[in-house]
Short mmCIF file of C-alpha atoms in Angstrom, two decimals:
data_model
loop_
_atom_site.label_atom_id
_atom_site.label_comp_id
_atom_site.label_asym_id
_atom_site.label_seq_id
_atom_site.Cartn_x
_atom_site.Cartn_y
_atom_site.Cartn_z
CA MET A 1 55.48 -23.46 -65.19
CA GLY A 2 57.08 -23.42 -61.96
CA ASN A 3 55.50 -24.42 -58.94
CA CYS A 4 51.94 -24.82 -60.05
CA ALA A 5 50.54 -28.58 -60.92
CA SER A 6 47.81 -26.20 -62.77
CA ILE A 7 45.86 -23.08 -63.17
CA CYS A 8 41.80 -22.69 -63.95
CA ALA A 9 40.76 -19.29 -64.28
CA LYS A 10 36.94 -18.44 -65.43
CA THR A 11 36.21 -15.82 -66.33
CA LYS A 12 31.75 -15.21 -65.72
CA THR A 13 30.05 -12.40 -67.02
CA THR A 14 26.92 -11.40 -64.97
CA ASP A 15 23.60 -9.08 -65.81
CA ASN A 16 20.73 -8.72 -63.87
CA ASN A 17 19.04 -11.99 -65.10
CA ASP A 18 21.29 -13.51 -64.61
CA SER A 19 21.72 -14.80 -68.05
CA CYS A 20 25.36 -15.06 -67.85
CA GLY A 21 28.28 -16.67 -70.30
CA ASN A 22 31.39 -18.74 -69.67
CA THR A 23 34.63 -19.21 -70.21
CA ASN A 24 36.25 -22.28 -68.84
CA LEU A 25 40.35 -22.58 -69.31
CA ASN A 26 41.67 -26.01 -67.89
CA ILE A 27 45.46 -25.89 -68.03
CA ASP A 28 47.49 -29.51 -68.11
CA SER A 29 50.71 -27.79 -68.64
CA ALA A 30 51.95 -25.38 -70.93
CA LYS A 31 51.05 -26.45 -74.22
CA LYS A 32 47.69 -27.99 -73.46
CA VAL A 33 45.23 -25.33 -72.87
CA HIS A 34 41.26 -26.28 -73.61
CA ILE A 35 39.26 -23.15 -73.90
CA GLU A 36 35.38 -23.47 -74.67
CA PRO A 37 34.09 -19.73 -74.90
CA HIS A 38 30.19 -19.30 -73.74
CA VAL A 39 30.72 -15.04 -73.52
CA ASP A 40 28.20 -12.00 -74.32
CA LYS A 41 30.39 -9.29 -74.83
CA SER A 42 27.98 -7.18 -74.08
CA LYS A 43 28.31 -8.24 -70.38
CA HIS A 44 30.80 -6.24 -68.37
CA THR A 45 33.65 -9.31 -67.12
CA THR A 46 34.33 -10.12 -63.32
CA THR A 47 37.65 -12.74 -63.49
CA ILE A 48 38.82 -14.84 -60.96
CA ILE A 49 41.79 -16.75 -60.84
CA THR A 50 42.99 -19.83 -58.70
CA HIS A 51 46.15 -21.19 -58.46
CA LYS A 52 46.79 -25.27 -57.06
CA THR A 53 50.10 -25.98 -55.87
CA SER A 54 51.86 -29.00 -55.94
CA ASP A 55 50.91 -29.57 -52.41
CA GLY A 56 47.24 -29.13 -53.22
CA GLU A 57 47.02 -26.10 -51.80
CA VAL A 58 44.46 -23.25 -53.37
CA ILE A 59 44.96 -19.53 -53.77
CA THR A 60 42.27 -18.27 -55.46
CA SER A 61 43.26 -14.32 -56.44
CA GLN A 62 39.29 -11.75 -58.78
CA GLN A 63 40.83 -8.37 -60.16
CA SER A 64 40.66 -4.86 -59.43
CA CYS A 65 37.51 -2.50 -60.35
CA CYS A 66 40.25 -1.20 -61.41
CA GLU A 67 42.10 -3.28 -63.54
CA LYS A 68 38.90 -4.38 -65.32
CA ILE A 69 38.46 -3.19 -68.23
CA ASP A 70 35.12 -3.32 -70.64
CA ASP A 71 34.74 -3.62 -74.94
CA ASP A 72 34.89 0.32 -74.61
CA GLY A 73 38.37 0.13 -72.80
CA ASN A 74 36.72 1.29 -69.38
CA LYS A 75 37.20 0.39 -65.84
CA GLN A 76 34.31 -1.22 -64.28
CA CYS A 77 34.41 1.44 -61.21
CA ASP A 78 34.73 4.03 -63.53
CA ARG A 79 31.32 2.96 -65.65
CA PHE A 80 29.86 2.32 -62.03
CA ARG A 81 30.33 6.20 -61.55
CA THR A 82 29.24 7.47 -64.15
CA ASN A 83 25.73 5.09 -64.03
CA LEU A 84 25.70 6.41 -60.28
CA ARG A 85 26.25 10.14 -61.45
CA GLN A 86 23.43 10.13 -63.79
CA PHE A 87 21.24 8.51 -60.83
CA TYR A 88 21.72 11.51 -58.80
CA GLN A 89 21.81 13.85 -61.00
CA LYS A 90 18.08 12.73 -61.59
CA LEU A 91 17.35 14.33 -58.17
CA THR A 92 14.63 16.88 -57.24
CA LEU A 93 13.04 17.95 -54.27
CA PRO A 94 9.32 16.93 -53.11
CA ASN A 95 6.51 18.36 -54.76
CA VAL A 96 3.57 19.18 -53.35
CA PRO A 97 0.47 17.58 -54.34
CA TRP A 98 -1.96 21.44 -54.98
CA ILE A 99 1.19 21.38 -57.39
CA ASN A 100 1.21 20.06 -60.80
CA GLU A 101 1.10 16.34 -59.96
CA GLU A 102 3.97 15.91 -63.24
CA ILE A 103 5.97 18.51 -62.40
CA ASP A 104 8.97 17.91 -60.46
CA LEU A 105 11.43 20.56 -58.37
CA PRO A 106 14.77 20.91 -59.92
CA ILE A 107 17.24 21.60 -56.54
CA ALA A 108 18.98 24.01 -58.71
CA GLU A 109 16.04 26.21 -59.21
CA TYR A 110 14.22 25.39 -55.53
CA PHE A 111 16.38 24.65 -53.25
CA THR A 112 16.66 27.40 -49.97
CA GLN A 113 20.12 28.43 -48.84
CA LEU A 114 20.76 27.07 -45.47
CA GLU A 115 22.46 28.81 -42.95
CA LEU A 116 24.87 26.80 -41.52
CA LYS A 117 26.84 26.44 -37.58
CA GLU A 118 30.04 24.87 -36.66
CA SER A 119 31.06 26.08 -32.98
CA ASP A 120 29.04 29.58 -33.49
CA LYS A 121 30.39 30.42 -36.84
CA SER A 122 28.31 30.71 -39.94
CA ILE A 123 29.72 28.26 -42.12
CA GLU A 124 28.72 27.62 -45.96
CA ILE A 125 27.98 24.42 -47.54
CA GLU A 126 31.76 24.27 -48.82
CA GLU A 127 33.13 24.66 -46.45
CA ILE A 128 31.40 21.45 -44.97
CA PHE A 129 34.27 18.90 -45.96
CA ASN A 130 37.49 21.92 -43.91
CA SER A 131 39.94 19.85 -41.87
CA VAL A 132 39.36 19.94 -37.77
CA ASN A 133 42.79 20.25 -36.59
CA GLY A 134 44.81 19.64 -39.40
CA LYS A 135 43.00 16.57 -39.71
CA GLN A 136 39.83 15.44 -42.21
CA PRO A 137 36.94 14.75 -40.50
CA THR A 138 35.47 11.64 -41.27
CA ARG A 139 31.82 11.51 -39.08
CA ILE A 140 30.94 14.28 -39.51
CA LEU A 141 27.04 15.51 -37.71
CA PHE A 142 23.98 17.87 -38.95
CA GLU A 143 21.82 18.57 -36.51
CA GLY A 144 18.03 20.55 -36.93
CA GLN A 145 14.95 21.36 -36.08
CA PRO A 146 11.74 19.74 -38.30
CA GLY A 147 11.21 21.27 -40.98
CA PHE A 148 14.87 23.36 -40.80
CA GLY A 149 15.92 21.52 -44.16
CA LYS A 150 18.04 17.99 -43.08
CA THR A 151 16.97 16.72 -45.98
CA ALA A 152 17.21 18.77 -48.43
CA LEU A 153 20.45 19.69 -47.91
CA ALA A 154 21.42 15.73 -47.64
CA THR A 155 19.94 15.89 -51.13
CA LYS A 156 21.72 18.43 -52.47
CA LEU A 157 24.50 17.15 -51.49
CA ALA A 158 24.32 13.65 -53.26
CA TYR A 159 22.91 16.02 -56.35
CA ASP A 160 26.27 18.56 -56.68
CA TRP A 161 28.54 15.06 -56.10
CA ALA A 162 26.87 14.03 -59.53
CA ASN A 163 27.49 17.11 -60.87
CA ASN A 164 30.45 17.71 -59.89
CA GLU A 165 31.02 20.30 -57.41
CA GLU A 166 34.67 21.03 -56.25
CA TYR A 167 33.64 20.58 -52.27
CA ILE A 168 32.80 17.58 -52.96
CA ASP A 169 35.54 15.50 -54.12
CA PHE A 170 34.69 11.81 -53.62
CA GLU A 171 34.78 9.39 -56.53
CA PHE A 172 32.21 7.59 -55.23
CA SER A 173 28.62 9.00 -52.87
CA PHE A 174 25.95 7.45 -51.84
CA PHE A 175 22.38 8.40 -50.29
CA ILE A 176 20.89 6.75 -48.04
CA PRO A 177 17.92 7.72 -46.82
CA LEU A 178 17.71 5.50 -43.74
CA ARG A 179 13.78 5.16 -43.20
CA GLU A 180 14.58 2.78 -46.37
CA LEU A 181 16.76 0.56 -44.67
CA GLU A 182 13.77 -1.66 -43.58
CA LYS A 183 16.24 -3.68 -41.33
CA LYS A 184 18.88 -4.53 -44.83
CA SER A 185 22.67 -4.66 -43.63
CA MET A 186 24.46 -1.67 -45.50
CA GLU A 187 25.98 -4.93 -47.65
CA VAL A 188 22.61 -5.24 -49.70
CA VAL A 189 22.24 -1.83 -49.28
CA LEU A 190 25.12 -0.85 -51.06
CA VAL A 191 24.05 -3.68 -53.67
CA GLU A 192 21.03 -3.20 -54.18
CA ILE A 193 22.13 0.55 -55.47
CA GLY A 194 24.31 -1.04 -57.78
CA ASN A 195 21.74 -3.16 -59.19
CA ARG A 196 19.40 0.93 -59.57
CA CYS A 197 22.91 1.14 -61.62
CA ASP A 198 22.84 -1.47 -63.13
CA PHE A 199 25.48 -3.57 -61.50
CA GLU A 200 25.74 -6.15 -59.58
CA ASP A 201 27.77 -6.35 -56.75
CA ILE A 202 29.82 -2.85 -56.29
CA THR A 203 30.92 -4.71 -52.62
CA GLN A 204 34.89 -4.55 -53.99
CA ILE A 205 34.44 -0.66 -55.47
CA VAL A 206 33.17 0.95 -52.35
CA LYS A 207 36.04 -2.20 -50.36
CA LYS A 208 39.11 -0.11 -53.20
CA HIS A 209 38.33 2.87 -52.92
CA LYS A 210 36.64 3.46 -49.55
CA LYS A 211 39.34 6.61 -47.98
CA GLN A 212 36.99 8.20 -51.07
CA THR A 213 33.91 6.82 -50.69
CA LEU A 214 30.59 9.03 -48.73
CA PHE A 215 28.10 7.87 -47.19
CA ILE A 216 24.86 10.45 -46.48
CA LEU A 217 22.99 8.63 -44.07
CA ASP A 218 19.92 10.87 -44.09
CA GLY A 219 17.04 10.89 -40.45
CA LEU A 220 18.69 8.83 -37.81
CA ASP A 221 15.90 10.42 -35.88
CA GLU A 222 13.19 8.58 -38.38
CA ILE A 223 14.25 4.44 -36.96
CA SER A 224 14.16 2.59 -34.46
CA ARG A 225 17.00 1.70 -31.86
CA GLU A 226 16.49 -2.01 -33.01
CA GLU A 227 16.97 -0.66 -36.92
CA ARG A 228 20.13 1.90 -35.83
CA GLN A 229 21.86 -0.73 -35.05
CA GLU A 230 24.08 -0.86 -38.31
CA ILE A 231 24.03 2.34 -38.42
CA MET A 232 25.86 3.01 -35.20
CA LYS A 233 28.61 0.28 -35.62
CA ILE A 234 29.31 2.84 -39.23
CA LEU A 235 28.51 5.35 -37.13
CA PHE A 236 31.33 4.54 -34.26
CA LYS A 237 34.34 3.16 -36.94
CA GLN A 238 33.34 -0.47 -36.14
CA LYS A 239 32.59 -1.16 -40.11
CA TYR A 240 33.42 1.00 -42.57
CA SER A 241 36.04 3.07 -40.62
CA ASP A 242 37.87 4.56 -43.67
CA VAL A 243 34.74 5.58 -45.58
CA THR A 244 33.46 9.71 -45.02
CA VAL A 245 29.92 9.60 -43.33
CA ILE A 246 27.75 12.29 -43.10
CA VAL A 247 24.69 11.72 -40.65
CA LEU A 248 21.25 14.33 -40.31
CA CYS A 249 19.00 13.76 -37.22
CA ARG A 250 17.11 16.11 -35.45
CA THR A 251 19.14 18.67 -32.88
CA SER A 252 19.52 16.37 -29.55
CA HIS A 253 18.07 13.64 -31.00
CA PHE A 254 20.95 11.64 -30.85
CA THR A 255 21.94 10.22 -27.30
CA VAL A 256 23.76 6.37 -26.97
CA SER A 257 23.05 5.01 -23.82
CA LYS A 258 25.78 2.80 -21.79
CA GLU A 259 23.00 0.16 -22.28
CA GLU A 260 22.73 1.02 -25.78
CA ARG A 261 26.62 0.81 -26.05
CA LYS A 262 27.44 -2.33 -24.12
CA GLU A 263 24.71 -3.94 -26.26
CA ILE A 264 26.29 -3.14 -29.89
CA PHE A 265 30.29 -2.90 -28.88
CA GLY A 266 30.15 -5.55 -25.67
CA PHE A 267 30.67 -2.93 -23.50
CA SER A 268 29.58 0.84 -22.32
CA ASN A 269 33.11 2.39 -21.90
CA VAL A 270 33.04 4.25 -25.29
CA SER A 271 32.79 7.64 -25.71
CA GLY A 272 29.05 8.72 -26.70
CA ALA A 273 30.02 11.58 -29.14
CA PHE A 274 30.92 9.44 -32.57
CA TYR A 275 31.64 12.94 -34.75
CA ASP A 276 34.43 14.74 -35.58
CA LYS A 277 32.72 17.79 -36.86
CA ARG A 278 29.66 18.43 -35.94
CA ILE A 279 27.40 21.30 -37.71
CA SER A 280 24.04 23.20 -37.10
CA LEU A 281 21.47 23.64 -39.70
CA LEU A 282 19.48 26.78 -38.89
CA GLY A 283 17.34 27.14 -41.52
CA ALA A 284 16.77 28.98 -44.73
CA LYS A 285 19.04 31.99 -45.08
CA ASN A 286 16.71 35.01 -45.62
CA ASN A 287 16.56 38.89 -45.34
CA PHE A 288 12.76 38.42 -43.95
CA ARG A 289 12.70 38.01 -40.13
CA HIS A 290 11.04 41.31 -39.12
CA ILE A 291 8.21 40.72 -40.86
CA LEU A 292 7.46 38.22 -37.93
CA LEU A 293 5.98 38.43 -34.39
CA ASN A 294 7.95 34.37 -34.63
CA SER A 295 11.29 35.30 -36.53
CA LYS A 296 12.52 31.20 -35.89
CA LEU A 297 9.37 30.46 -38.19
CA PHE A 298 10.74 31.69 -41.87
CA ASP A 299 14.15 30.06 -40.78
CA SER A 300 12.11 26.93 -41.62
CA PRO A 301 12.08 25.41 -45.54
CA LEU A 302 8.71 24.26 -44.63
CA PHE A 303 7.71 27.42 -44.08
CA ARG A 304 8.32 28.85 -46.47
CA MET A 305 7.08 25.64 -48.85
CA LEU A 306 3.99 26.26 -47.65
CA SER A 307 3.45 29.62 -46.74
CA PRO A 308 2.23 30.33 -50.34
CA VAL A 309 -1.40 27.98 -49.79
CA VAL A 310 -1.55 30.08 -46.26
CA ILE A 311 -1.03 33.30 -47.48
CA ALA A 312 -4.02 32.52 -50.89
CA ALA A 313 -6.83 31.68 -47.61
CA GLY A 314 -6.00 35.12 -46.70
CA VAL A 315 -4.10 34.99 -44.48
CA LYS A 316 -1.21 37.68 -42.18
CA ILE A 317 1.39 34.95 -42.03
CA GLU A 318 2.86 38.18 -40.44
CA GLU A 319 0.75 38.07 -37.36
CA ILE A 320 1.43 34.10 -37.03
CA ALA A 321 2.82 34.13 -33.50
CA THR A 322 3.78 30.77 -32.54
CA THR A 323 4.80 26.79 -34.50
CA THR A 324 1.26 25.80 -33.07
CA GLU A 325 -0.72 28.19 -35.08
CA PHE A 326 1.07 28.40 -37.68
CA TYR A 327 0.53 24.24 -38.21
CA LYS A 328 -3.15 25.67 -37.55
CA LYS A 329 -3.30 27.48 -40.45
CA ILE A 330 -1.41 25.27 -42.98
CA PHE A 331 -3.83 22.34 -42.32
CA ASN A 332 -7.37 24.75 -42.80
CA ALA A 333 -5.94 26.81 -45.24
CA THR A 334 -4.21 23.26 -47.40
CA VAL A 335 -7.42 21.23 -46.99
CA LYS A 336 -9.75 24.58 -47.99
CA HIS A 337 -7.05 24.91 -51.22
CA ASN A 338 -7.63 20.99 -51.47
CA CYS A 339 -11.04 19.93 -51.35
CA GLU A 340 -14.18 19.96 -52.64
CA ILE A 341 -15.86 22.36 -49.66
CA SER A 342 -12.66 24.60 -50.30
CA GLN A 343 -15.80 27.39 -51.47
CA ASN A 344 -16.42 27.20 -47.96
CA ASN A 345 -14.32 29.63 -46.73
CA ASN A 346 -15.22 29.89 -42.90
CA ILE A 347 -13.92 26.00 -42.59
CA ASP A 348 -11.98 25.32 -39.39
CA LEU A 349 -10.81 21.69 -38.68
CA PHE A 350 -10.68 22.70 -35.21
CA ASP A 351 -13.56 23.56 -34.13
CA VAL A 352 -14.57 20.30 -32.56
CA THR A 353 -18.28 21.87 -30.70
CA SER A 354 -20.79 20.92 -33.53
CA PHE A 355 -21.24 16.97 -33.57
CA PRO A 356 -21.48 15.12 -35.24
CA MET A 357 -18.07 16.37 -36.83
CA ASN A 358 -17.62 16.92 -40.80
CA ASN A 359 -16.35 14.26 -42.91
CA ILE A 360 -13.21 16.22 -43.74
CA GLN A 361 -12.46 16.57 -39.91
CA GLU A 362 -12.86 12.46 -39.83
CA GLN A 363 -10.45 11.98 -42.78
CA ILE A 364 -8.04 14.18 -40.46
CA ARG A 365 -8.69 12.65 -37.28
CA HIS A 366 -7.98 8.88 -38.65
CA PHE A 367 -5.67 9.73 -40.28
CA GLY A 368 -3.47 11.51 -36.91
CA LEU A 369 -5.09 8.48 -35.59
CA LEU A 370 -1.98 5.76 -37.99
CA SER A 371 -0.04 8.19 -38.34
CA ALA A 372 0.66 8.62 -33.95
CA GLU A 373 0.65 3.61 -34.67
CA LYS A 374 3.44 5.07 -37.73
CA ILE A 375 5.95 7.66 -35.64
CA VAL A 376 5.67 5.91 -31.98
CA GLN A 377 6.27 2.31 -34.80
CA ASN A 378 9.13 4.23 -36.40
CA ASP A 379 7.43 2.94 -40.12
CA LEU A 380 6.76 6.18 -42.40
CA LYS A 381 5.32 4.93 -44.85
CA PHE A 382 1.25 4.38 -45.71
CA ASP A 383 -0.16 2.01 -47.81
CA SER A 384 -1.94 3.58 -50.18
CA ASN A 385 -5.39 3.03 -49.69
CA GLU A 386 -8.68 5.31 -49.88
CA LEU A 387 -7.95 7.31 -46.95
CA THR A 388 -4.24 8.35 -47.74
CA GLU A 389 -5.85 9.22 -51.53
CA GLU A 390 -7.13 11.74 -49.55
CA ILE A 391 -4.89 12.55 -47.54
CA ARG A 392 -2.22 12.89 -50.40
CA LYS A 393 -4.88 15.07 -52.28
CA MET A 394 -5.07 17.86 -49.49
CA GLY A 395 -1.21 17.57 -49.16
CA PHE A 396 0.08 16.03 -46.43
CA LEU A 397 1.20 12.72 -47.77
CA ILE A 398 3.83 12.70 -50.63
CA ASN A 399 4.43 10.17 -52.98
CA ARG A 400 8.47 10.42 -52.47
CA LYS A 401 10.97 7.97 -55.06
CA GLU A 402 12.92 5.44 -52.93
CA LEU A 403 16.32 5.36 -53.91
CA ILE A 404 17.51 2.59 -52.26
CA HIS A 405 15.66 0.03 -53.84
CA CYS A 406 12.56 -0.20 -56.65
CA THR A 407 9.45 -1.50 -55.53
CA SER A 408 6.21 -2.11 -57.25
CA LYS A 409 3.91 -0.85 -54.29
CA LYS A 410 2.91 1.80 -54.05
CA HIS A 411 3.00 3.87 -50.91
CA TYR A 412 3.26 7.17 -49.48
CA GLU A 413 5.36 9.52 -46.84
CA GLY A 414 4.46 12.47 -44.64
CA LEU A 415 5.04 15.48 -46.45
CA ASN A 416 7.36 16.08 -43.62
CA LEU A 417 7.24 14.23 -40.57
CA SER A 418 6.58 17.45 -38.40
CA ILE A 419 2.82 17.10 -40.29
CA MET A 420 2.30 13.64 -39.37
CA GLU A 421 3.42 14.66 -35.93
CA PHE A 422 0.83 17.24 -36.07
CA ALA A 423 -2.02 14.92 -37.09
CA ALA A 424 -1.40 12.64 -34.11
CA ALA A 425 -1.76 15.23 -31.80
CA TYR A 426 -4.96 16.97 -34.08
CA ALA A 427 -6.92 13.09 -33.44
CA PHE A 428 -5.80 13.05 -30.22
CA PHE A 429 -7.17 16.56 -29.90
CA VAL A 430 -10.12 15.93 -30.96
CA GLU A 431 -10.59 12.45 -28.80
CA LEU A 432 -9.93 14.29 -25.94
CA LYS A 433 -11.88 17.16 -27.02
CA VAL A 434 -15.26 15.41 -28.59
CA ASN A 435 -14.92 11.66 -28.25
CA ASP A 436 -14.67 9.31 -24.58
CA MET A 437 -11.60 8.15 -25.57
CA SER A 438 -11.20 4.39 -26.76
CA ALA A 439 -8.97 1.78 -24.06
CA SER A 440 -6.82 1.58 -27.65
CA THR A 441 -6.28 5.17 -28.46
CA GLU A 442 -5.61 5.76 -24.93
CA LYS A 443 -3.25 2.87 -25.33
CA LEU A 444 -2.06 4.22 -27.87
CA LEU A 445 -1.63 8.46 -25.92
CA LYS A 446 0.04 6.07 -23.23
CA GLU A 447 3.08 4.65 -26.32
CA MET A 448 3.06 8.76 -27.22
CA ALA A 449 4.20 9.73 -23.73
CA ASN A 450 6.92 6.88 -23.80
CA HIS A 451 8.16 8.39 -27.54
CA TYR A 452 8.42 11.39 -26.15
CA TYR A 453 11.06 10.48 -23.28
CA GLU A 454 12.56 7.45 -25.28
CA THR A 455 13.20 10.92 -28.14
CA ARG A 456 14.41 13.24 -24.96
CA GLY A 457 11.70 15.52 -25.75
CA THR A 458 12.80 15.80 -29.67
CA SER A 459 8.93 14.16 -31.02
CA GLN A 460 6.64 16.67 -30.88
CA VAL A 461 2.81 15.46 -31.06
CA LEU A 462 2.24 16.02 -27.15
CA GLN A 463 3.99 19.47 -27.60
CA PHE A 464 1.54 20.06 -30.03
CA LEU A 465 -1.00 18.89 -28.26
CA ALA A 466 -1.18 20.97 -25.06
CA SER A 467 -0.63 23.30 -27.31
CA LEU A 468 -3.75 22.77 -29.03
CA LEU A 469 -5.65 22.20 -25.57
CA GLU A 470 -5.75 24.78 -24.31
CA ASP A 471 -7.19 25.59 -20.91
CA ASP A 472 -8.12 21.83 -20.85
CA LEU A 473 -4.39 20.79 -19.89
CA ASP A 474 -5.27 18.84 -17.51
CA ARG A 475 -7.52 16.53 -19.74
CA LEU A 476 -3.99 15.52 -21.23
CA LEU A 477 -2.45 15.55 -18.31
CA ALA A 478 -4.75 13.60 -16.14
CA PHE A 479 -4.31 10.74 -19.25
CA ILE A 480 -0.63 10.35 -19.04
CA ASP A 481 -0.29 11.05 -15.16
CA SER A 482 0.84 6.98 -14.82
CA CYS A 483 3.77 8.54 -16.85
CA CYS A 484 4.33 11.57 -14.32
CA ALA A 485 7.60 9.65 -13.06
CA TRP A 486 9.51 10.15 -15.32
CA PHE A 487 9.14 13.85 -16.10
CA SER A 488 9.40 14.17 -12.69
CA ILE A 489 13.03 13.45 -13.00
CA ASP A 490 13.96 15.60 -16.02
CA PHE A 491 12.76 19.30 -15.74
CA ASP A 492 14.18 20.84 -18.89
CA LEU A 493 12.24 17.40 -20.46
CA ALA A 494 9.15 18.42 -18.08
CA ALA A 495 9.45 21.75 -19.09
CA SER A 496 9.54 21.17 -22.65
CA LEU A 497 6.53 18.86 -22.47
CA VAL A 498 4.26 22.42 -21.80
CA VAL A 499 6.95 24.98 -23.25
CA ARG A 500 3.98 26.13 -26.34
CA CYS A 501 1.30 26.53 -23.79
CA SER A 502 0.64 29.57 -21.89
CA GLU A 503 1.50 30.65 -18.95
CA ASN A 504 -2.02 30.66 -17.73
CA ASN A 505 -2.84 27.37 -18.88
CA ILE A 506 0.13 25.80 -17.12
CA SER A 507 -0.57 27.56 -13.57
CA ASN A 508 -3.98 26.83 -13.56
CA SER A 509 -3.51 23.22 -13.96
CA LYS A 510 -3.41 20.89 -11.83
CA TYR A 511 -1.62 17.97 -12.75
CA GLN A 512 1.71 19.88 -13.59
CA LYS A 513 3.07 19.17 -9.99
CA ASN A 514 3.13 16.01 -10.76
CA PHE A 515 5.52 16.92 -13.76
CA ILE A 516 7.04 19.18 -13.46
CA ARG A 517 9.06 19.93 -9.98
CA PRO A 518 10.32 23.02 -8.92
CA HIS A 519 14.22 23.56 -10.45
CA GLU A 520 16.79 23.44 -8.18
#
């Protein structure tokens, strides 16, 4: 047997229950082979072969996924690909509670075609992987405003891969909502996705096919700075450099400070741009913009999804002029549509002149404060309890299916992050208008101001709140005046704080001069 003193081969079979058998082969010489079979042939096999040389060196080799053949003659990687496609073929768009809860929304029927732009040039979804300067892009950034279809697009990409669409030609594709990471490493995430497809460990499959693997990472803006360190290493090719990565986040949200670069990479002179292709997601394609006072509203797939409820409540959508007004109509309309008091056509959540407030207003206020806490903590999941169940019935929370791991604990998520942001603004609006703000709520409001600053103005809570307060803008600015130094050194950030307020309300504010210095 050449230079080998002995060869030991062990074949293991694995499944999710650890009910594995094994076959031990002890080879003392060419004539003495002892085999002890304990193999469950219904399970897939992983073969590890250990060679021991005459000088005692142990050499271990492992069959690749392309070499492992099951009893039906299928390669391990082919079987996993089939299972993964079947898993993603079941993807649907989130349904809203006022639609029959048993009805999912098939992507093929309900996905709204989106307007995409690359370097001010309109492109189709089939063109997103086109080469850049003769090179295939491996890091693609999608940016879009809240409610403009980022998650829907990510879902569509995974669904199209599962259904063998030509433009998304990868051997493997993994759809990873970053809100589900829970501080796990990508290796652990891949193992959990493998488990959902009845494979115990797919690490070797990804390694073998890395140049033909796609990661779809949705919601970079939904995770904290600490949680995104793992993702930063992937985006900047410190890990999985040969894997193609698509990442989706809010417009202008992605920034990497020098401190963060040094923290992640050990030095700060790393380019802040990781992508070789940047695509703007401008919302839904449409021919109806002329009917709205604010045409950009109709670009939002969220607006389109919710507008039938608004129309059913008797609202003329063509008269909606501002984003804040749209959300006010949405909140009033959904409450009317779903609650026991829906027959009361005079209900107005924003009429807080009468005291005490009605039960529905209190529920929305409590939900808003809870949403504010969740936003600050970057934890967008809601436990199931009496309050969240009522909010779900109203239509503001949904039971979203997790894609990374199975969980037996029931929880909800916001229909959209912007819904949570407006609910938080509503809660602070009520506190400033009606209640004597408690120390804990005041602290939360200041934390929200800090969050607004950290997200470079992409968080909408303070913008919504400033607009809701109208001529009482100073009530907000007085409470966050301790933060004015941050805003005063950044004109654009300070200006975006009051961008949804009327010019009259801004000019009448006594505190605005502390936040907005004259633009030089």
